[in-house]
CSV table of C-alpha atoms in Angstrom, one decimal:
chain,number,residue,atom,x,y,z
A,1,MET,CA,52.8,160.9,47.8
A,2,HIS,CA,52.5,158.2,50.4
A,3,LEU,CA,54.2,158.7,53.2
A,4,THR,CA,55.3,155.8,55.6
A,5,THR,CA,54.0,156.2,59.3
A,6,PRO,CA,56.8,156.7,61.7
A,7,VAL,CA,57.4,153.7,64.0
A,8,PRO,CA,56.6,155.5,67.5
A,9,PRO,CA,59.6,155.6,70.1
A,10,ILE,CA,59.1,154.0,73.3
A,11,ALA,CA,56.2,155.0,75.1
A,12,ALA,CA,56.8,157.3,78.3
A,13,ASP,CA,56.2,155.1,81.4
A,14,SER,CA,58.1,152.3,79.6
A,15,LEU,CA,61.1,154.0,79.2
A,16,LEU,CA,60.9,155.4,83.1
A,17,LEU,CA,60.8,151.9,84.2
A,18,PHE,CA,63.1,150.9,82.4
A,19,LEU,CA,65.9,153.7,83.3
A,20,LEU,CA,64.9,153.1,87.3
A,21,GLN,CA,65.0,149.4,86.3
A,22,THR,CA,68.6,149.7,84.9
A,23,GLY,CA,69.9,152.4,87.4
A,24,LEU,CA,68.4,150.0,90.3
A,25,LEU,CA,70.0,147.0,89.4
A,26,LEU,CA,73.2,148.3,88.3
A,27,LEU,CA,73.6,150.0,91.4
A,28,VAL,CA,72.6,146.6,93.3
A,29,ALA,CA,75.2,145.3,91.9
A,30,LEU,CA,78.2,147.6,92.3
A,31,VAL,CA,77.5,147.5,96.2
A,32,LEU,CA,76.9,143.3,96.1
A,33,GLY,CA,80.0,143.3,94.2
A,34,ARG,CA,82.0,145.0,96.4
A,35,LEU,CA,80.4,143.3,99.5
A,36,ALA,CA,81.8,139.8,97.8
A,37,THR,CA,85.4,141.8,96.5
A,38,ARG,CA,85.7,142.5,100.3
A,39,LEU,CA,84.8,138.4,101.1
A,40,GLY,CA,87.4,137.3,98.8
A,41,LEU,CA,85.0,136.5,96.2
A,42,PRO,CA,84.9,137.9,93.2
A,43,ALA,CA,82.4,141.0,92.1
A,44,LEU,CA,80.6,138.1,90.1
A,45,VAL,CA,78.6,136.5,93.2
A,46,GLY,CA,77.4,139.3,94.3
A,47,GLU,CA,76.4,140.4,91.0
A,48,LEU,CA,74.7,137.1,90.3
A,49,GLY,CA,72.7,137.8,93.8
A,50,THR,CA,71.3,141.0,92.8
A,51,GLY,CA,68.8,139.2,90.7
A,52,VAL,CA,67.9,136.9,93.4
A,53,LEU,CA,67.4,140.0,96.2
A,54,LEU,CA,65.4,142.3,93.5
A,55,GLY,CA,64.0,138.9,92.3
A,56,PRO,CA,60.1,137.3,93.0
A,57,SER,CA,62.6,135.2,95.3
A,58,LEU,CA,62.9,138.0,98.3
A,59,LEU,CA,61.5,141.5,97.3
A,60,GLY,CA,58.4,139.7,95.1
A,61,HIS,CA,57.7,138.1,98.4
A,62,VAL,CA,58.1,140.4,101.0
A,63,ALA,CA,56.6,143.5,99.3
A,64,PRO,CA,54.9,142.3,95.9
A,65,GLY,CA,53.2,145.5,95.4
A,66,VAL,CA,56.3,147.2,94.9
A,67,SER,CA,57.9,144.1,93.3
A,68,ASP,CA,55.2,144.5,90.6
A,69,TRP,CA,55.3,148.3,90.1
A,70,LEU,CA,59.2,148.0,89.8
A,71,LEU,CA,59.5,144.9,87.9
A,72,PRO,CA,56.1,144.4,86.3
A,73,ARG,CA,55.6,140.2,84.9
A,74,ASP,CA,55.5,142.3,80.9
A,75,ALA,CA,57.6,140.6,78.5
A,76,ALA,CA,57.7,143.7,76.5
A,77,GLN,CA,59.2,146.1,79.5
A,78,PHE,CA,61.6,142.7,80.4
A,79,HIS,CA,62.8,142.0,77.2
A,80,LEU,CA,64.5,145.1,77.3
A,81,LEU,CA,66.6,145.4,79.9
A,82,ASP,CA,67.2,141.2,78.4
A,83,ALA,CA,68.4,143.2,75.3
A,84,VAL,CA,71.0,145.7,77.7
A,85,GLY,CA,72.4,141.8,79.4
A,86,GLN,CA,72.8,140.3,75.7
A,87,ILE,CA,74.9,143.9,74.6
A,88,GLY,CA,76.9,142.8,77.5
A,89,VAL,CA,77.5,139.3,77.9
A,90,LEU,CA,78.6,139.2,73.7
A,91,LEU,CA,81.2,141.7,74.8
A,92,LEU,CA,82.5,140.0,77.3
A,93,VAL,CA,82.9,137.0,75.9
A,94,GLY,CA,84.4,138.6,73.0
A,95,ILE,CA,87.3,140.1,75.1
A,96,THR,CA,87.9,136.7,76.3
A,97,GLY,CA,88.6,135.0,73.2
A,98,MET,CA,90.8,138.3,72.4
A,99,HIS,CA,93.2,136.7,75.4
A,100,LEU,CA,93.1,133.1,74.0
A,101,ASP,CA,96.4,131.8,74.1
A,102,LEU,CA,96.3,130.2,70.7
A,103,ASP,CA,100.3,128.6,71.2
A,104,LEU,CA,99.0,127.2,74.7
A,105,ILE,CA,95.8,125.5,73.3
A,106,LYS,CA,97.3,123.7,70.6
A,107,ARG,CA,100.3,122.2,72.7
A,108,LYS,CA,97.9,121.9,75.3
A,109,GLY,CA,95.2,120.7,72.8
A,110,THR,CA,95.0,117.1,74.3
A,111,THR,CA,95.0,118.0,77.6
A,112,ALA,CA,91.9,120.0,76.6
A,113,VAL,CA,90.2,117.7,74.5
A,114,ARG,CA,90.4,115.3,77.4
A,115,VAL,CA,89.5,117.6,80.0
A,116,SER,CA,86.3,118.6,78.1
A,117,ALA,CA,85.8,115.5,77.0
A,118,ALA,CA,85.1,113.8,80.5
A,119,GLY,CA,83.7,116.8,81.8
A,120,LEU,CA,81.0,116.2,79.7
A,121,LEU,CA,80.6,112.5,79.7
A,122,VAL,CA,80.0,112.3,83.1
A,123,PRO,CA,77.7,114.4,83.7
A,124,LEU,CA,75.9,113.6,81.4
A,125,LEU,CA,75.6,110.2,82.0
A,126,CYS,CA,74.8,111.5,85.9
A,127,GLY,CA,72.1,113.8,84.4
A,128,VAL,CA,70.1,111.7,82.3
A,129,GLY,CA,70.3,108.9,85.4
A,130,VAL,CA,69.0,111.7,87.9
A,131,GLY,CA,66.4,112.7,84.9
A,132,LEU,CA,65.1,109.0,85.1
A,133,LEU,CA,64.4,108.6,89.3
A,134,LEU,CA,63.4,112.2,89.7
A,135,PRO,CA,59.6,112.9,90.7
A,136,ALA,CA,56.9,113.4,88.3
A,137,SER,CA,55.9,116.5,89.7
A,138,LEU,CA,59.0,118.5,88.5
A,139,MET,CA,58.0,117.4,84.6
A,140,ALA,CA,55.7,119.8,82.7
A,141,GLY,CA,52.1,118.8,81.8
A,142,GLN,CA,52.4,115.3,80.4
A,143,GLY,CA,56.0,115.6,79.1
A,144,ASP,CA,58.2,112.4,78.5
A,145,ARG,CA,60.2,111.1,80.6
A,146,THR,CA,63.1,110.6,78.1
A,147,VAL,CA,63.8,114.1,76.7
A,148,PHE,CA,63.6,115.1,80.1
A,149,ALA,CA,66.4,113.5,81.7
A,150,LEU,CA,67.8,114.1,78.0
A,151,PHE,CA,67.3,117.5,78.6
A,152,LEU,CA,68.7,117.5,82.0
A,153,GLY,CA,72.0,115.4,81.6
A,154,VAL,CA,72.3,118.2,79.0
A,155,ALA,CA,71.3,121.0,81.5
A,156,LEU,CA,74.2,119.4,83.9
A,157,CYS,CA,77.3,119.0,81.7
A,158,VAL,CA,77.1,122.2,80.0
A,159,SER,CA,79.8,125.1,81.6
A,160,ALA,CA,79.5,129.1,80.8
A,161,ILE,CA,82.3,130.4,79.6
A,162,PRO,CA,80.9,134.1,80.3
A,163,VAL,CA,80.9,132.9,84.1
A,164,ILE,CA,84.5,130.9,84.0
A,165,ALA,CA,85.8,134.3,81.8
A,166,LYS,CA,84.2,136.8,84.4
A,167,THR,CA,85.6,134.9,87.7
A,168,LEU,CA,89.0,134.2,86.0
A,169,MET,CA,89.1,138.1,85.2
A,170,ASP,CA,87.9,138.7,88.8
A,171,MET,CA,90.7,136.6,89.6
A,172,ASN,CA,93.6,138.2,88.0
A,173,LEU,CA,93.7,134.3,86.5
A,174,LEU,CA,93.2,135.1,82.6
A,175,HIS,CA,96.7,134.9,81.9
A,176,ARG,CA,98.1,131.2,83.9
A,177,GLU,CA,98.1,128.3,82.1
A,178,VAL,CA,95.3,126.7,83.8
A,179,GLY,CA,93.4,129.3,83.3
A,180,GLN,CA,93.7,129.0,79.8
A,181,LEU,CA,93.2,125.5,79.5
A,182,THR,CA,89.8,125.8,81.5
A,183,LEU,CA,88.6,128.3,78.6
A,184,ALA,CA,90.1,126.2,75.9
A,185,ALA,CA,87.7,122.9,77.9
A,186,GLY,CA,85.0,125.6,78.3
A,187,THR,CA,84.6,126.3,74.4
A,188,VAL,CA,84.7,122.5,73.6
A,189,ASP,CA,82.4,121.5,76.1
A,190,ASP,CA,79.9,124.5,75.0
A,191,VAL,CA,79.8,123.7,71.8
A,192,PHE,CA,78.9,120.0,72.4
A,193,GLY,CA,76.4,121.1,74.9
A,194,TRP,CA,74.7,123.6,72.5
A,195,LEU,CA,74.6,121.1,69.7
A,196,MET,CA,73.1,118.6,72.5
A,197,LEU,CA,70.5,121.0,73.2
A,198,SER,CA,69.7,121.1,69.7
A,199,VAL,CA,69.1,117.5,69.6
A,200,VAL,CA,67.0,117.4,72.3
A,201,SER,CA,64.8,120.4,71.8
A,202,ALA,CA,64.2,119.3,68.2
A,203,MET,CA,62.5,115.8,70.5
A,204,ALA,CA,60.7,117.8,72.6
A,205,THR,CA,58.9,119.5,69.7
A,206,THR,CA,59.1,117.4,66.6
A,207,GLY,CA,61.1,114.0,68.0
A,208,LEU,CA,64.6,112.9,67.3
A,209,ARG,CA,65.3,113.6,63.5
A,210,ALA,CA,68.9,113.0,61.6
A,211,GLY,CA,68.3,116.3,59.7
A,212,SER,CA,68.1,118.5,62.3
A,213,ILE,CA,71.5,117.1,63.6
A,214,VAL,CA,73.2,117.1,60.2
A,215,GLN,CA,72.2,120.7,59.9
A,216,SER,CA,73.4,122.0,63.4
A,217,LEU,CA,76.5,120.1,62.1
A,218,VAL,CA,77.4,122.2,59.0
A,219,ALA,CA,76.3,125.4,60.0
A,220,LEU,CA,79.2,124.9,63.0
A,221,ALA,CA,81.7,123.9,60.0
A,222,VAL,CA,80.9,126.5,57.9
A,223,PHE,CA,81.0,129.0,60.4
A,224,ILE,CA,84.7,127.9,61.5
A,225,THR,CA,86.3,127.6,58.2
A,226,LEU,CA,84.6,130.6,57.0
A,227,ALA,CA,86.0,132.3,60.0
A,228,VAL,CA,89.5,131.0,60.1
A,229,THR,CA,90.2,131.6,56.2
A,230,VAL,CA,87.9,134.2,54.6
A,231,GLY,CA,87.0,135.6,58.4
A,232,ARG,CA,91.0,135.7,60.0
A,233,THR,CA,91.9,138.4,56.3
A,234,ALA,CA,88.4,140.2,56.6
A,235,VAL,CA,89.1,141.0,60.4
A,236,GLY,CA,92.7,142.2,59.5
A,237,VAL,CA,91.9,144.2,56.7
A,238,LEU,CA,88.7,146.0,59.0
A,239,LEU,CA,91.0,146.9,61.8
A,240,ARG,CA,93.9,148.4,60.1
A,241,PRO,CA,92.4,151.6,59.3
A,242,VAL,CA,91.6,152.0,63.1
A,243,SER,CA,94.8,151.1,64.7
A,244,ARG,CA,95.6,154.2,65.4
A,245,PRO,CA,97.7,154.8,68.8
A,246,GLY,CA,96.0,157.3,71.0
A,247,SER,CA,92.5,157.4,69.3
A,248,PRO,CA,91.0,154.1,70.7
A,249,GLY,CA,87.0,155.2,70.0
A,250,PRO,CA,87.6,154.1,65.5
A,251,ALA,CA,88.8,151.0,67.2
A,252,ILE,CA,86.0,150.1,70.0
A,253,ALA,CA,83.1,150.6,67.7
A,254,ALA,CA,84.6,148.5,64.9
A,255,VAL,CA,85.5,145.9,67.6
A,256,VAL,CA,81.7,146.4,68.5
A,257,ILE,CA,80.6,145.7,65.2
A,258,LEU,CA,82.7,142.5,64.4
A,259,LEU,CA,81.4,141.1,67.7
A,260,LEU,CA,78.0,141.6,67.4
A,261,GLY,CA,78.3,140.6,63.5
A,262,GLY,CA,80.0,137.9,64.7
A,263,ALA,CA,77.0,136.7,66.9
A,264,ALA,CA,74.5,137.5,65.0
A,265,ALA,CA,76.2,134.8,61.7
A,266,THR,CA,75.4,131.9,64.5
A,267,HIS,CA,72.3,133.1,65.6
A,268,ALA,CA,71.1,132.7,62.4
A,269,LEU,CA,72.9,129.5,61.4
A,270,GLY,CA,70.7,128.6,64.7
A,271,LEU,CA,73.9,128.3,66.9
A,272,GLU,CA,74.0,130.2,70.3
A,273,ALA,CA,75.0,133.6,69.7
A,274,VAL,CA,77.6,134.0,72.3
A,275,PHE,CA,79.7,131.2,70.1
A,276,GLY,CA,80.5,133.4,67.4
A,277,ALA,CA,81.1,136.3,69.5
A,278,PHE,CA,84.0,133.8,71.1
A,279,ILE,CA,85.3,133.6,67.9
A,280,LEU,CA,85.2,136.7,66.3
A,281,GLY,CA,87.2,137.1,69.9
A,282,ILE,CA,90.1,135.1,68.9
A,283,LEU,CA,90.5,136.6,65.5
A,284,ILE,CA,90.7,140.3,66.4
A,285,GLY,CA,92.9,139.1,69.4
A,286,GLN,CA,95.1,137.5,66.6
A,287,ALA,CA,94.9,139.8,64.0
A,288,PRO,CA,98.7,141.5,62.8
A,289,GLY,CA,99.5,145.1,64.0
A,290,PHE,CA,96.1,145.7,66.4
A,291,ASP,CA,96.7,146.4,70.0
A,292,LEU,CA,94.6,145.4,71.8
A,293,SER,CA,95.5,148.3,74.8
A,294,LEU,CA,93.2,150.3,72.6
A,295,LEU,CA,90.0,148.2,73.8
A,296,ALA,CA,90.8,148.8,77.3
A,297,PRO,CA,88.1,152.2,78.1
A,298,LEU,CA,85.7,149.0,75.6
A,299,ARG,CA,87.3,146.7,78.7
A,300,THR,CA,86.4,149.0,81.7
A,301,VAL,CA,82.7,149.9,80.4
A,302,VAL,CA,81.8,146.0,80.1
A,303,LEU,CA,83.3,144.9,83.4
A,304,ALA,CA,81.8,147.8,85.8
A,305,VAL,CA,78.8,147.8,83.7
A,306,LEU,CA,77.3,145.9,81.1
A,307,ALA,CA,78.4,142.7,82.6
A,308,PRO,CA,77.1,143.4,85.6
A,309,ILE,CA,73.6,144.1,84.4
A,310,PHE,CA,73.7,140.9,82.6
A,311,PHE,CA,74.2,138.8,85.8
A,312,ALA,CA,71.9,140.7,87.7
A,313,THR,CA,69.3,140.0,85.1
A,314,ALA,CA,69.4,136.3,85.5
A,315,GLY,CA,68.6,135.9,89.0
A,316,LEU,CA,65.2,138.0,88.3
A,317,ARG,CA,63.6,135.0,87.3
A,318,MET,CA,63.9,131.9,89.8
A,319,ASP,CA,61.7,132.0,92.8
A,320,LEU,CA,63.0,130.3,95.8
A,321,THR,CA,59.5,130.5,97.1
A,322,ALA,CA,59.1,126.8,95.5
A,323,LEU,CA,61.5,124.9,97.6
A,324,GLY,CA,58.9,125.7,100.8
A,325,ASP,CA,57.7,122.1,99.4
A,326,SER,CA,60.1,119.5,101.0
A,327,ALA,CA,60.0,117.0,97.9
A,328,ILE,CA,61.2,119.6,96.0
A,329,LEU,CA,63.7,121.1,97.7
A,330,LEU,CA,65.1,117.2,98.4
A,331,ALA,CA,64.8,117.0,94.4
A,332,ALA,CA,66.8,120.1,94.3
A,333,LEU,CA,69.7,119.4,96.8
A,334,ALA,CA,70.2,116.0,95.2
A,335,VAL,CA,70.3,117.8,91.5
A,336,VAL,CA,72.5,120.3,92.7
A,337,ALA,CA,75.0,117.5,94.7
A,338,ILE,CA,75.2,115.4,91.3
A,339,ALA,CA,75.8,118.7,89.6
A,340,ILE,CA,78.8,119.4,91.5
A,341,ALA,CA,80.0,115.8,91.3
A,342,GLY,CA,79.5,114.8,87.9
A,343,LYS,CA,81.4,118.1,86.2
A,344,PHE,CA,83.9,118.0,88.8
A,345,VAL,CA,84.8,114.5,88.8
A,346,GLY,CA,84.8,114.3,84.5
A,347,ALA,CA,86.8,117.0,84.7
A,348,PHE,CA,89.6,115.7,87.5
A,349,ILE,CA,89.8,112.4,85.6
A,350,GLY,CA,90.4,114.3,82.4
A,351,ALA,CA,93.6,116.6,83.9
A,352,LEU,CA,94.6,113.1,85.7
A,353,SER,CA,95.1,111.4,83.2
A,354,SER,CA,97.0,114.1,80.6
A,355,ARG,CA,99.8,114.1,83.6
A,356,LEU,CA,98.9,117.2,85.1
A,357,THR,CA,99.2,117.7,88.8
A,358,ARG,CA,96.7,117.7,91.2
A,359,TRP,CA,95.9,120.7,92.7
A,360,GLU,CA,95.9,121.8,88.2
A,361,ALA,CA,93.0,119.0,88.2
A,362,LEU,CA,91.4,120.4,91.0
A,363,ALA,CA,91.7,124.4,89.3
A,364,LEU,CA,90.2,122.8,86.2
A,365,GLY,CA,87.8,121.1,88.3
A,366,ALA,CA,86.5,123.7,89.9
A,367,GLY,CA,87.1,126.5,87.3
A,368,MET,CA,85.0,123.7,84.7
A,369,ASN,CA,82.0,123.7,87.1
A,370,ALA,CA,81.1,127.0,87.0
A,371,ARG,CA,77.8,126.9,84.7
A,372,GLY,CA,75.8,130.2,85.6
A,373,VAL,CA,74.2,132.3,83.0
A,374,ILE,CA,74.4,129.6,80.2
A,375,GLU,CA,72.6,126.9,82.6
A,376,VAL,CA,70.0,129.9,82.7
A,377,ILE,CA,70.0,130.4,79.1
A,378,VAL,CA,69.4,126.3,78.9
A,379,ALA,CA,66.6,126.0,82.1
A,380,MET,CA,64.9,129.1,80.0
A,381,VAL,CA,64.6,127.1,76.7
A,382,GLY,CA,63.2,124.3,78.8
A,383,LEU,CA,60.3,126.2,80.2
A,384,ARG,CA,60.2,127.9,77.0
A,385,LEU,CA,59.8,123.7,75.2
A,386,GLY,CA,57.4,122.8,77.9
A,387,VAL,CA,60.2,120.6,78.9
A,388,LEU,CA,60.8,122.0,83.2
A,389,ASN,CA,57.7,123.3,84.9
A,390,THR,CA,58.7,126.4,87.4
A,391,ALA,CA,59.8,123.9,90.1
A,392,SER,CA,62.3,121.7,87.8
A,393,TYR,CA,63.6,125.5,86.4
A,394,THR,CA,64.0,126.7,89.6
A,395,ILE,CA,66.2,124.1,90.7
A,396,LEU,CA,68.8,124.7,87.0
A,397,ILE,CA,68.8,127.8,88.7
A,398,LEU,CA,69.9,126.7,92.1
A,399,VAL,CA,72.6,124.6,89.9
A,400,ALA,CA,73.9,127.6,88.2
A,401,VAL,CA,74.2,129.7,91.3
A,402,PHE,CA,75.8,127.5,93.8
A,403,THR,CA,78.1,126.2,91.0
A,404,SER,CA,79.8,130.0,90.3
A,405,LEU,CA,79.8,130.7,94.3
A,406,MET,CA,81.9,127.4,94.9
A,407,ALA,CA,84.1,127.7,92.0
A,408,PRO,CA,86.5,131.1,93.4
A,409,PRO,CA,87.5,129.3,96.7
A,410,LEU,CA,88.3,126.1,95.0
A,411,LEU,CA,90.3,128.1,92.8
A,412,ARG,CA,92.0,130.2,95.2
A,413,LEU,CA,92.7,126.9,97.5
A,414,ALA,CA,94.2,125.1,94.4
A,415,MET,CA,96.1,127.9,92.3
A,416,ALA,CA,97.5,128.6,95.3
A,417,ARG,CA,99.4,125.1,95.2
A,418,VAL,CA,100.5,126.0,91.2
A,419,ALA,CA,103.5,127.6,90.4
A,420,VAL,CA,103.7,130.4,88.2
A,421,GLN,CA,105.4,129.8,84.9
A,422,PRO,CA,107.5,132.5,82.6
A,423,GLY,CA,105.3,132.5,79.8
A,424,GLU,CA,102.3,133.3,82.3
A,425,ARG,CA,103.9,137.0,83.6
A,426,GLU,CA,105.0,137.4,79.5
A,427,ARG,CA,101.0,136.4,78.9
A,428,GLU,CA,99.9,138.8,82.1
A,429,LEU,CA,102.0,141.8,80.4
A,430,ARG,CA,100.4,141.4,77.0
A,431,THR,CA,96.6,141.7,79.1
A,432,VAL,CA,94.7,144.4,78.9
A,433,ALA,CA,95.4,147.1,82.0
């Protein structure tokens, strides 16, 4: 009888290093997150800074020997951290979807579309324009200038549902109408952003082909159609047996399975996995008779453990030493300024055109400006495709960091002047404690 040779377990050295890396990242993220909170900023700020502190930007520059031992440039080893981080961000986005107020989006749908459209077009055009003017030293090899400019436009127009969600949660703004509108507009931004990214990626590899655009649109339409028809019913049926008061374990397991299944489905269709988790989160939140308070332990673990690890790993791939070159530094300042202004102006115009107040428009512009880890993912795609080099990749990471840092104080300033509506208090009471 032939016996299949079992897959060998992870090597002892790799396991030890993974445990040390995970524990250290979480420890530093906790410390820096608490420090950020004491300074009046959301914990996200400190968690993003963890990767910068322990990555090549600081530790790798000050103590390269320690850095090479603790965080070796080995893809297989690094991907272990990536896997943990991916689980964290998918669950975080799913939890966000569960608390999305669909009734509000239906009432404010026109506003969300206007804010999203302006928030897409203005930074897209700004990004393409600056991409045509940046020095060739920021392009990878013999890359095509048009593709580089289009890619930069896409990178500057995306929002980041995970960062927006974490910021709104940390600041207790997720139940506010402006917070809900920010998520709704950011969701539309991300859908179109990923579709545009697929188009530009195709241009970078095989050239612009109508087939790839049609395929992405069909995949998106199929998934959404199945989600709102078969998916809505299936989620309700699957959750009904585990909706038992006082017994959260089965409910948590079922919800995690659904979120990961949704993420896998969109990933298999060539769309972003985060989008699938978000849609499944919406379906779970709308499931009849399902008590979201059963998921309080899951929410605690995700926000306190998994999400911080994800945000910490995001900063490990950037290298600020590239800014020692004055030309790169000037280019970085220009791109960051244009990224902030383009997204903010677009969202601000969209909000004012919907007759929102100036303070509400300011809050929407500040919230949607947070690019965070989605920007990192886009930058990594550009690096893999050969559109970006190390310098331009680092610049896009700076966009992610600076826009995420500036969102909380602007949100706090604006929301202090926006009156609380009665419906917002009711929504806050429904939020998982």
